[in-house]
Coordinates of C-alpha atoms in Angstrom, one line a residue:
M72 CA 25.5 -18.0 8.6
D73 CA 26.3 -17.7 12.3
A74 CA 28.8 -14.9 11.5
M75 CA 26.1 -13.0 9.6
I76 CA 23.7 -13.3 12.5
L77 CA 26.4 -12.2 15.0
N78 CA 27.2 -9.2 12.8
R79 CA 23.5 -8.2 12.6
H80 CA 23.2 -8.5 16.3
E81 CA 26.3 -6.4 16.9
E82 CA 24.9 -3.7 14.5
Q83 CA 21.6 -3.6 16.4
E84 CA 23.6 -3.2 19.7
D85 CA 25.5 -0.3 18.1
D86 CA 22.2 1.3 17.1
D87 CA 20.8 1.0 20.6
I88 CA 24.0 2.5 22.1
A89 CA 23.8 5.4 19.6
D90 CA 20.2 6.0 20.7
D91 CA 21.2 5.9 24.4
I92 CA 23.9 8.6 23.7
L93 CA 21.5 10.7 21.7
V94 CA 18.8 10.6 24.4
E95 CA 21.3 11.6 27.1
R96 CA 22.6 14.5 24.9
A97 CA 19.0 15.6 24.2
K98 CA 18.2 15.5 27.9
A99 CA 21.2 17.8 28.4
G100 CA 19.7 20.3 26.0
D101 CA 21.3 19.2 22.7
R102 CA 18.6 20.0 20.1
E103 CA 20.6 18.4 17.3
A104 CA 20.7 15.1 19.2
F105 CA 16.9 15.1 19.5
G106 CA 16.7 16.0 15.8
E107 CA 18.8 13.0 14.9
L108 CA 16.5 10.8 17.0
V109 CA 13.5 12.1 15.1
R110 CA 15.2 11.6 11.7
R111 CA 16.2 8.1 12.6
H112 CA 12.8 6.9 13.8
R113 CA 10.3 9.2 12.1
A114 CA 9.3 6.7 9.5
K115 CA 8.7 4.0 12.1
V116 CA 6.7 6.4 14.3
Y117 CA 4.6 7.4 11.3
G118 CA 4.0 3.6 10.7
Y119 CA 2.8 3.3 14.3
A120 CA 0.3 6.2 13.7
R121 CA -0.9 4.7 10.5
S122 CA -1.6 1.4 12.3
Y123 CA -4.1 3.2 14.5
T124 CA -5.7 5.4 11.8
Q125 CA -6.1 4.9 8.0
E126 CA -6.1 8.7 7.5
P127 CA -2.6 9.8 6.3
F128 CA -3.2 13.4 7.3
M129 CA -4.4 12.5 10.8
A130 CA -1.4 10.1 11.2
E131 CA 0.9 13.0 10.3
D132 CA -0.9 15.2 12.8
I133 CA -0.5 12.5 15.5
V134 CA 3.2 12.2 14.8
Q135 CA 3.7 16.0 15.1
D136 CA 1.8 16.0 18.4
A137 CA 3.8 13.0 19.7
L138 CA 7.1 14.6 18.9
I139 CA 6.2 17.8 20.6
R140 CA 5.3 15.9 23.7
A141 CA 8.4 13.8 23.5
F142 CA 10.5 16.9 23.2
L143 CA 8.8 18.5 26.2
H144 CA 9.0 15.4 28.4
L145 CA 12.2 13.7 27.5
G146 CA 13.5 14.4 31.0
T147 CA 10.9 11.9 32.4
L148 CA 12.4 9.0 30.4
M149 CA 14.2 7.1 33.1
D150 CA 15.7 4.4 30.9
S151 CA 17.3 5.9 27.9
R152 CA 17.4 2.5 26.2
R153 CA 13.6 2.5 26.1
F154 CA 13.3 5.6 23.9
L155 CA 11.5 4.0 20.9
P156 CA 8.9 2.0 23.0
W157 CA 8.4 5.2 25.1
L158 CA 7.7 7.2 21.9
H159 CA 5.4 4.5 20.6
R160 CA 3.4 4.8 23.8
I161 CA 3.0 8.5 23.2
V162 CA 1.9 7.9 19.6
R163 CA -0.7 5.4 20.8
N164 CA -2.1 7.7 23.4
Q165 CA -2.3 10.5 20.9
A166 CA -4.0 8.3 18.4
Y167 CA -6.6 7.1 20.9
T168 CA -7.3 10.7 22.0
R169 CA -7.6 12.0 18.5
M170 CA -9.9 9.2 17.4
Q171 CA -12.1 9.6 20.4
K172 CA -12.6 13.2 19.4
G173 CA -13.7 12.2 16.0
P174 CA -12.9 14.0 12.7
Q175 CA -15.5 16.7 13.2
K176 CA -14.6 17.8 16.7
R177 CA -15.6 21.5 17.0
E178 CA -13.8 24.0 19.0
Q179 CA -15.8 25.3 21.9
V180 CA -16.4 28.8 23.3
F181 CA -13.8 30.5 25.5
S182 CA -14.2 28.0 28.4
G183 CA -16.4 30.3 30.4
L184 CA -13.9 33.2 29.9
R185 CA -12.1 32.3 33.1
P186 CA -9.1 34.4 34.0
N187 CA -7.3 31.6 35.9
Y188 CA -6.4 28.2 34.4
R189 CA -5.1 25.1 36.0
D190 CA -1.6 24.5 34.7
Q191 CA -1.9 20.8 35.3
E192 CA -4.6 20.4 32.7
P193 CA -3.3 18.7 29.5
T194 CA -2.9 20.8 26.5
D195 CA -5.1 20.0 23.4
W196 CA -2.8 21.0 20.6
E197 CA -5.7 21.1 18.1
D198 CA -7.8 23.5 20.2
L199 CA -7.2 27.2 20.1
D200 CA -8.5 27.8 23.7
S201 CA -6.3 25.1 25.1
I202 CA -3.2 26.5 23.5
L203 CA -4.1 30.0 24.7
H204 CA -4.7 28.7 28.2
R205 CA -1.3 27.0 28.2
L206 CA 0.4 30.1 27.1
S207 CA -1.5 32.3 29.5
S208 CA -0.4 30.1 32.4
K209 CA 3.2 30.4 31.4
W210 CA 3.3 34.0 30.4
S211 CA 4.0 35.7 33.8
Q212 CA 5.9 32.8 35.5
P213 CA 9.5 33.7 36.4
A214 CA 12.2 31.8 34.6
D215 CA 13.1 28.5 36.2
P216 CA 16.7 27.5 35.9
N217 CA 15.7 23.9 36.0
T218 CA 13.3 24.1 33.1
N219 CA 14.2 21.9 30.2
P220 CA 15.7 23.8 27.3
E221 CA 13.3 21.9 25.0
D222 CA 10.3 23.1 27.0
V223 CA 11.5 26.7 26.7
M224 CA 12.1 26.4 23.0
V225 CA 8.7 24.8 22.2
R226 CA 6.9 27.3 24.4
R227 CA 8.7 30.1 22.6
E228 CA 7.7 28.7 19.2
L229 CA 4.1 28.3 20.3
L230 CA 4.1 31.8 21.6
Q231 CA 5.4 33.1 18.3
T232 CA 2.7 31.3 16.5
I233 CA -0.1 32.6 18.6
T234 CA 1.3 36.2 18.7
G235 CA 1.6 36.0 14.9
M236 CA -2.0 34.9 14.7
L237 CA -3.0 37.9 16.9
H238 CA -2.0 40.2 14.1
C239 CA -5.3 39.3 12.4
L240 CA -7.0 41.3 15.1
N241 CA -7.4 45.1 15.1
P242 CA -5.5 47.0 17.8
R243 CA -8.5 47.2 20.2
E244 CA -9.4 43.5 19.8
R245 CA -5.8 42.5 20.3
R246 CA -5.4 44.6 23.5
I247 CA -8.6 43.1 25.0
V248 CA -7.6 39.5 24.1
E249 CA -4.1 40.0 25.5
S250 CA -5.6 41.6 28.7
H251 CA -7.8 38.6 29.2
F252 CA -5.5 35.7 28.4
F253 CA -2.0 37.0 29.2
D254 CA -2.7 39.6 31.9
H255 CA -5.4 37.4 33.5
L256 CA -8.0 40.2 33.7
S257 CA -11.6 39.3 34.1
P258 CA -14.3 40.6 31.7
M259 CA -15.4 43.0 34.4
E260 CA -11.9 44.3 34.9
I261 CA -11.4 44.7 31.2
A262 CA -14.7 46.6 31.0
R263 CA -13.5 49.1 33.6
L264 CA -10.0 49.4 32.0
F265 CA -11.4 50.2 28.5
Q266 CA -14.5 52.0 29.7
I267 CA -16.9 49.8 27.9
S268 CA -19.7 47.5 29.0
Q269 CA -19.0 43.9 30.1
A270 CA -21.4 42.8 27.3
N271 CA -19.1 44.5 24.8
V272 CA -16.1 42.7 26.2
Y273 CA -17.8 39.3 25.6
Q274 CA -18.8 40.4 22.1
I275 CA -15.2 41.5 21.3
L276 CA -13.7 38.3 22.7
S277 CA -16.2 36.2 20.8
R278 CA -15.6 38.1 17.5
S279 CA -11.8 37.9 18.1
R280 CA -12.0 34.2 18.6
K281 CA -13.7 33.7 15.3
K282 CA -10.9 35.7 13.6
L283 CA -8.2 33.6 15.4
I284 CA -9.8 30.4 14.3
Q285 CA -9.8 31.6 10.7
E286 CA -6.1 32.5 11.0
K287 CA -5.3 29.2 12.7
T288 CA -6.9 27.3 9.8
R289 CA -4.9 29.4 7.3
V290 CA -1.7 28.5 9.2
V291 CA -2.6 24.8 9.2
V292 CA -3.3 24.9 5.4
D293 CA 0.1 26.7 4.9
Q294 CA 1.8 24.1 7.1
Y295 CA 0.1 21.3 5.1
V296 CA 1.5 22.7 1.8
Q297 CA 4.9 23.3 3.5
S298 CA 5.0 19.7 4.7
R299 CA 4.4 18.6 1.1
K300 CA 7.3 20.8 0.0
E301 CA 9.6 19.5 2.6
A302 CA 8.7 15.9 1.6
G303 CA 9.5 16.7 -2.0
M304 CA 5.8 16.2 -3.0
M305 CA 5.1 19.7 -4.4
K306 CA 3.5 18.9 -7.8
T307 CA 1.1 20.0 -10.5
V308 CA -1.1 17.2 -11.5
V309 CA -4.0 17.8 -13.9
L310 CA -6.0 14.8 -15.2
N311 CA -7.9 14.8 -18.5
T312 CA -11.0 17.0 -18.3
P313 CA -13.8 14.5 -17.4
E314 CA -16.2 13.9 -20.3
A315 CA -19.0 13.8 -17.7
L316 CA -18.8 17.6 -17.4
S317 CA -20.5 17.8 -20.8
L318 CA -23.4 15.5 -19.8
R319 CA -26.9 16.9 -20.1
T320 CA -28.4 16.0 -16.8
W321 CA -30.0 17.7 -13.9
V322 CA -28.7 15.1 -11.4
T323 CA -25.2 16.6 -10.8
C324 CA -24.2 14.1 -8.1
V325 CA -24.6 11.2 -10.6
M326 CA -22.8 13.2 -13.3
S327 CA -19.9 13.4 -10.8
L328 CA -20.1 9.7 -9.9
H329 CA -20.1 8.8 -13.6
G330 CA -17.0 11.0 -14.1
M331 CA -15.2 9.3 -11.3
L332 CA -16.0 5.8 -12.6
A333 CA -14.9 6.8 -16.1
A334 CA -11.3 7.0 -14.7
T335 CA -11.4 3.4 -13.6
D336 CA -11.7 0.1 -15.4
R337 CA -15.4 -0.2 -14.4
K338 CA -17.0 2.2 -16.9
M339 CA -20.7 1.9 -17.4
S340 CA -23.6 3.8 -19.0
F341 CA -25.1 6.9 -17.3
P342 CA -28.5 5.2 -16.8
M343 CA -26.7 2.3 -15.1
V344 CA -24.9 4.7 -12.7
M345 CA -28.2 6.4 -12.0
G346 CA -30.0 3.1 -11.3
L347 CA -27.3 1.3 -9.2
S348 CA -26.6 4.5 -7.1
G349 CA -30.3 4.7 -6.3
H350 CA -30.8 8.2 -7.7
A351 CA -33.0 7.1 -10.6
F352 CA -35.7 6.4 -7.9
R353 CA -35.3 9.3 -5.5
L354 CA -38.0 11.9 -4.9
T355 CA -37.6 14.4 -2.1
V356 CA -39.6 17.6 -1.6
V357 CA -39.8 20.4 1.0
P358 CA -43.4 20.7 2.1
E359 CA -45.3 23.9 1.7
Q360 CA -43.2 25.7 -0.9
I361 CA -41.3 22.9 -2.7
H362 CA -38.0 24.7 -2.1
I363 CA -35.1 24.2 -4.5
S364 CA -33.0 22.4 -1.9
G365 CA -35.4 19.4 -1.8
P366 CA -33.5 17.1 -4.3
T367 CA -30.2 17.6 -2.4
M368 CA -31.7 17.2 1.1
F369 CA -30.1 13.8 1.9
E370 CA -27.1 12.5 3.9
F371 CA -24.4 12.9 1.3
D372 CA -22.0 10.5 3.0
Q373 CA -24.5 7.7 3.5
V374 CA -26.4 7.9 0.2
L375 CA -23.4 8.4 -2.1
Q376 CA -21.1 5.9 -0.4
Q377 CA -23.8 3.2 -0.5
G378 CA -24.4 4.0 -4.1
L379 CA -20.7 3.6 -4.9
R380 CA -20.6 0.3 -3.1
N381 CA -23.4 -0.9 -5.5
L382 CA -21.1 0.4 -8.3
G383 CA -18.2 -1.6 -7.0
F384 CA -16.1 0.9 -4.9
E385 CA -15.5 1.8 -1.3
S386 CA -15.0 5.6 -0.9
R387 CA -13.8 8.1 1.6
S388 CA -15.1 11.6 2.4
V389 CA -14.5 14.7 4.4
S390 CA -17.6 16.7 5.3
E391 CA -18.6 19.7 7.4
F392 CA -22.1 21.1 7.1
K393 CA -22.9 24.5 8.6
H394 CA -26.4 25.2 7.2
C395 CA -27.9 21.7 7.1
T396 CA -31.1 23.0 8.7
D397 CA -31.3 26.2 6.7
I398 CA -33.4 25.9 3.5
S399 CA -33.8 29.6 2.9
I400 CA -30.9 29.9 0.5
N401 CA -31.6 29.7 -3.3
A402 CA -28.7 30.6 -5.5
N403 CA -31.1 31.7 -8.2
H404 CA -32.6 34.4 -5.9
V405 CA -29.5 35.8 -4.2
D406 CA -27.4 38.8 -5.3
P407 CA -24.9 37.4 -7.9
A408 CA -22.1 39.0 -6.0
L409 CA -22.6 36.4 -3.2
L410 CA -21.5 33.7 -5.7
D411 CA -18.2 35.3 -6.7
A412 CA -14.6 34.9 -5.3
N413 CA -14.8 38.0 -3.2
A414 CA -17.7 36.7 -1.3
R415 CA -15.9 33.4 -0.6
E416 CA -13.0 35.3 0.9
K417 CA -15.3 36.7 3.5
R418 CA -16.7 33.4 4.7
Q419 CA -15.2 31.2 7.3
L420 CA -12.7 28.5 6.5
S421 CA -13.6 25.0 7.4
Q422 CA -11.4 23.5 10.1
L423 CA -11.4 20.3 8.0
L424 CA -9.9 21.9 4.9
P425 CA -6.5 20.3 5.4
Q426 CA -8.0 16.8 5.5
A427 CA -10.1 17.6 2.4
L428 CA -7.0 18.7 0.6
E429 CA -5.1 15.6 1.6
L430 CA -7.9 13.4 0.3
I431 CA -8.0 15.4 -3.0
H432 CA -4.2 15.0 -3.5
R433 CA -4.3 11.3 -2.7
S434 CA -7.1 10.6 -5.2
I435 CA -5.8 12.7 -8.0
D436 CA -2.4 11.2 -7.6
R437 CA -4.1 7.8 -8.2
G438 CA -5.7 9.1 -11.4
Y439 CA -9.2 9.6 -10.0
P440 CA -11.1 12.9 -10.0
V441 CA -12.9 13.8 -6.8
L442 CA -16.6 14.7 -6.3
A443 CA -17.2 18.0 -4.5
W444 CA -20.2 20.0 -3.4
D445 CA -20.8 23.7 -4.0
L446 CA -17.6 24.5 -5.9
F447 CA -19.3 27.2 -7.9
I448 CA -23.1 27.0 -7.0
P449 CA -24.9 24.6 -4.7
E450 CA -24.5 21.6 -7.0
F451 CA -22.0 18.8 -7.3
G452 CA -18.9 19.0 -9.5
L453 CA -15.6 17.3 -10.1
I454 CA -12.0 18.3 -9.0
Y455 CA -9.6 16.8 -11.5
G456 CA -6.3 18.5 -10.9
Y457 CA -4.1 20.6 -8.5
D458 CA -1.2 23.0 -8.5
D459 CA 0.6 23.1 -5.2
E460 CA 2.8 26.0 -6.0
K461 CA -0.2 28.2 -6.9
K462 CA -2.5 26.5 -4.4
L463 CA -5.2 26.0 -7.1
L464 CA -7.6 23.1 -7.8
H465 CA -8.8 22.4 -11.4
A466 CA -12.5 21.9 -11.2
G467 CA -15.7 22.0 -13.2
D468 CA -19.4 20.9 -13.3
N469 CA -22.0 20.4 -16.0
C470 CA -23.7 23.7 -15.2
G471 CA -21.3 25.8 -17.3
H472 CA -18.4 26.2 -14.8
S473 CA -14.8 25.1 -15.6
T474 CA -11.9 26.9 -14.0
T475 CA -9.4 26.9 -11.1
V476 CA -10.5 27.1 -7.5
P477 CA -8.1 28.3 -4.8
Y478 CA -7.3 25.8 -2.1
D479 CA -8.8 28.0 0.6
H480 CA -12.1 28.6 -1.3
L481 CA -13.1 25.0 -0.8
G482 CA -16.1 24.9 1.6
R483 CA -16.7 28.6 1.3
G484 CA -19.5 28.6 -1.2
L485 CA -22.9 30.1 -0.8
V486 CA -24.1 27.5 1.7
E487 CA -20.7 27.2 3.4
D488 CA -20.7 23.4 3.3
L489 CA -17.6 21.3 2.8
F490 CA -18.0 17.9 1.2
V491 CA -15.5 16.0 -0.9
L492 CA -15.7 12.3 -1.8
A493 CA -13.0 10.1 -3.4
L494 CA -12.9 6.6 -4.6
D495 CA -11.0 4.2 -2.4
E496 CA -10.6 0.4 -2.9
P497 CA -12.6 -1.6 -5.5
L498 CA -15.0 -4.1 -4.2
E499 CA -15.6 -7.6 -5.4
I500 CA -19.4 -7.4 -6.2
D501 CA -21.4 -9.2 -8.9
Q502 CA -24.3 -7.9 -10.9
R503 CA -26.9 -9.7 -8.6
Q504 CA -25.4 -8.1 -5.5
S505 CA -25.3 -4.7 -7.1
L506 CA -28.9 -4.8 -8.2
I507 CA -30.1 -6.1 -4.8
G508 CA -28.3 -3.2 -3.1
A509 CA -29.8 -0.7 -5.6
L510 CA -33.4 -2.1 -5.1
Q511 CA -33.0 -2.1 -1.3
M512 CA -32.0 1.6 -1.5
A513 CA -34.8 2.5 -3.8
I514 CA -37.5 0.7 -1.8
A515 CA -36.3 2.1 1.5
H516 CA -36.4 5.6 0.0
Y517 CA -39.9 5.1 -1.4
R518 CA -41.0 4.1 2.1
G519 CA -39.8 7.4 3.4
E520 CA -36.7 6.2 5.2
G521 CA -33.7 8.6 5.4
S522 CA -35.8 11.7 5.7
F523 CA -33.6 14.8 6.2
F524 CA -34.6 17.8 8.3
G525 CA -38.3 18.0 7.5
A526 CA -38.0 17.0 3.8
I527 CA -40.4 14.2 2.6
N528 CA -39.1 11.2 0.7
G529 CA -40.5 8.7 -1.7
L530 CA -44.2 8.1 -2.3
D531 CA -45.3 10.3 0.6
A532 CA -43.8 13.3 -1.3
Y533 CA -46.8 13.2 -3.7
S534 CA -49.4 14.1 -1.1
K535 CA -47.2 17.0 0.2
W536 CA -46.6 18.3 -3.4
V537 CA -50.4 18.2 -4.2
D538 CA -51.1 19.9 -0.8
A539 CA -48.7 22.7 -1.7
F540 CA -50.6 23.2 -5.0
E541 CA -53.9 23.2 -3.3
K542 CA -52.7 25.8 -0.7
R543 CA -51.1 28.0 -3.4
T544 CA -47.8 28.1 -1.5
I545 CA -45.6 26.9 -4.3
E546 CA -42.3 28.7 -4.9
P547 CA -42.0 28.7 -8.7
N548 CA -38.2 28.3 -9.2
G549 CA -37.8 25.5 -6.6
N550 CA -40.9 23.7 -8.0
A551 CA -39.5 23.8 -11.5
Y552 CA -36.1 22.6 -10.4
T553 CA -37.6 19.7 -8.4
L554 CA -39.8 18.7 -11.4
A555 CA -36.8 18.7 -13.8
I556 CA -34.8 16.5 -11.4
A557 CA -37.7 14.0 -11.1
Q558 CA -38.2 13.9 -14.9
D559 CA -34.5 13.2 -15.5
A560 CA -34.4 10.5 -12.8
R561 CA -37.5 8.6 -14.0
H562 CA -36.3 8.8 -17.7
N563 CA -33.0 7.2 -16.5
A564 CA -34.9 4.7 -14.3
S565 CA -36.7 3.5 -17.5
A566 CA -33.4 3.2 -19.4
F567 CA -31.7 1.4 -16.5
L568 CA -34.3 -1.3 -16.1
K569 CA -34.5 -1.8 -19.9
E570 CA -30.7 -2.2 -20.0
I571 CA -30.8 -4.8 -17.3
A572 CA -33.5 -6.8 -19.0
E573 CA -31.8 -6.7 -22.4
T574 CA -28.1 -7.0 -21.5
W575 CA -27.7 -8.8 -18.2
T576 CA -27.6 -12.4 -19.6
D577 CA -26.9 -14.4 -16.5
S578 CA -29.6 -17.0 -15.8
V579 CA -30.1 -15.5 -12.3
F580 CA -31.9 -12.6 -14.0
E581 CA -34.4 -14.7 -16.0
G582 CA -37.0 -14.5 -13.2
I583 CA -37.0 -10.7 -13.2
R584 CA -36.8 -9.8 -16.9
S585 CA -40.5 -9.5 -17.4
S586 CA -40.9 -7.3 -14.2
S587 CA -37.9 -5.2 -15.2
L588 CA -39.4 -4.5 -18.7
Q589 CA -42.8 -3.7 -17.2
A590 CA -41.3 -1.3 -14.7
S591 CA -39.3 0.3 -17.5
D592 CA -42.5 1.0 -19.4
L593 CA -44.1 2.5 -16.3
Y594 CA -41.1 4.7 -15.6
A595 CA -41.2 5.9 -19.2
K596 CA -44.8 6.9 -18.7
I597 CA -44.0 8.6 -15.4
A598 CA -41.1 10.5 -17.1
D599 CA -43.6 11.7 -19.8
G600 CA -46.0 12.9 -17.1
Y601 CA -43.1 14.9 -15.5
A602 CA -42.2 16.2 -18.9
Q603 CA -45.7 17.7 -19.2
L604 CA -45.3 19.3 -15.8
C605 CA -41.9 20.7 -16.8
R606 CA -43.4 22.3 -19.9
L607 CA -46.2 23.8 -17.7
F608 CA -43.6 25.1 -15.1
P609 CA -40.3 25.6 -17.0
F610 CA -37.1 26.2 -15.2
P611 CA -35.9 28.8 -14.1
A612 CA -38.9 31.1 -14.2
G613 CA -41.2 28.4 -13.1
G614 CA -44.5 29.5 -14.7
E615 CA -47.6 30.2 -12.6
P616 CA -47.9 27.2 -10.2
N617 CA -50.2 29.1 -7.9
D618 CA -52.7 30.0 -10.7
P619 CA -56.0 28.1 -10.0
E620 CA -56.3 26.6 -13.6
Q621 CA -52.6 25.5 -13.7
C622 CA -52.9 24.1 -10.2
Q623 CA -55.7 21.8 -11.3
Q624 CA -53.7 20.6 -14.4
A625 CA -50.8 19.8 -12.1
I626 CA -52.9 18.0 -9.5
A627 CA -54.4 15.8 -12.3
L628 CA -51.0 14.9 -13.6
F629 CA -49.6 14.2 -10.2
T630 CA -52.6 11.8 -9.4
T631 CA -51.8 9.8 -12.5
I632 CA -48.0 9.8 -11.9
E633 CA -48.4 8.7 -8.3
S634 CA -50.6 5.7 -9.3
Q635 CA -48.1 4.7 -11.9
E636 CA -45.2 5.0 -9.4
Q637 CA -47.0 2.9 -6.9
Q638 CA -47.3 0.1 -9.6
A639 CA -43.6 0.5 -10.4
V640 CA -42.6 0.2 -6.8
A641 CA -44.6 -3.0 -6.5
L642 CA -42.7 -4.4 -9.4
L643 CA -39.3 -3.4 -7.8
E644 CA -40.4 -5.2 -4.6
N645 CA -41.2 -8.3 -6.7
M646 CA -37.8 -8.1 -8.4
L647 CA -36.0 -7.8 -5.0
E648 CA -38.0 -10.7 -3.5
T649 CA -37.1 -12.9 -6.5
L650 CA -33.4 -12.1 -6.4
T651 CA -33.1 -12.7 -2.6
A652 CA -35.2 -15.9 -2.5

């Protein structure tokens, strides 16, 4: 045994000596020596990064940044025997910096368009401006014989990347960008040189920056796919087409949740998913016109992830919303050409696209489809497969769409929002805890909590809806859609509460069975009232909601529905009080 311990100790010493020699060779400019150090320790370095962040893509990003910094600054390592702890410290600093930025850090404008930059400022390798500034500060410097070969190589590679990106600009844009960043000319000097106004210079620089950001995102996506290829992870994985795509429901987010759960061992009925996720009880309207966006005006992350916790799963998401305050877009009213693939090609790429793709790959590899927003129209759908070689996602919804979607079309739909949600780890949660969570969500919503950019939630929505009818400001298509959503939700609320009363046999539910059945009856009546409104104002045309006679019919029905819903809410509150007593 002592001999084995001695042998292991000697092997460790040999490894340390080998690292010392490789570090010294790398300091002397031996790129292969540094490459061997990376190959030897990359898995351990990645482990360091994962210990700071649970995001695999972010961890990989941190490793890449750390290795670049190590490559540039290896000459500052005084004790060659301390290479691995030194590299660990770089990883830690990079991780803290990245996590402080947050996942949705936005690139800023051209830093005041200053022609001179301080070389001592640290480079932010994720920020286009910072990289351009670094390159501009090095562009005209004379060669320094004492410069590290690694520094020269990395700077050259960065320069090649940026100059390659510059090819996305037209000749005039490129000359002006190069004049500003690489020749250090001010906007005033550029204006004189090109005989244009200074305002035009700012416009061209701003437009060019947007193009460069797009190109940078494309490069990052290509690098992500290339990294999968180098790791031997290039695959085509297509799960069975989710049966949920054939569900007849207006509530597409719950259709998607149901499809995700169907791939797990926690399958449940559609009304049960509607109820426990809280969507059976939601009612959100946009005042004045009752715009079509009302039912989907909620915090996707917060509401859907809380709903999934009630259903027994933690989840992870990637999201970037560009038009969250713009409710002017209605897919039923726009030129159909705006919904096709060509239109998507013209819209900006989300800078979070690589993270979204990583989440999709991870989930599908585990056998779970992924919920996504605005894959075809502004509704929820499911991604259930991918093809790395062709860079295609297999996706569909229950609105008649089922096809492949290019990787770079994700987040480039009509509203230009990126949102994907995947199941993570299962939770240990019993029926009582699930129902308490669902009732808490429902009651908070009924009280108006979680309102989103001027939309009105819960019971308060009724007075705003009636007010819109009285003022004759209803938009027919949006009104019809909101009615259809509400009718579907209340129909499922009734079925959900009946299923609980009849099938949840644990004695803990004895005290709520009567209230659950009473509430079920009330929601069935509410659903019937909404069904009458849907016949009066059918989707998509929407009927004549601003006609005086139809207005009065609608207001009378809403008065009855609101009274019934108030009674139902009181029963839900009694159920919650009983369960938490």
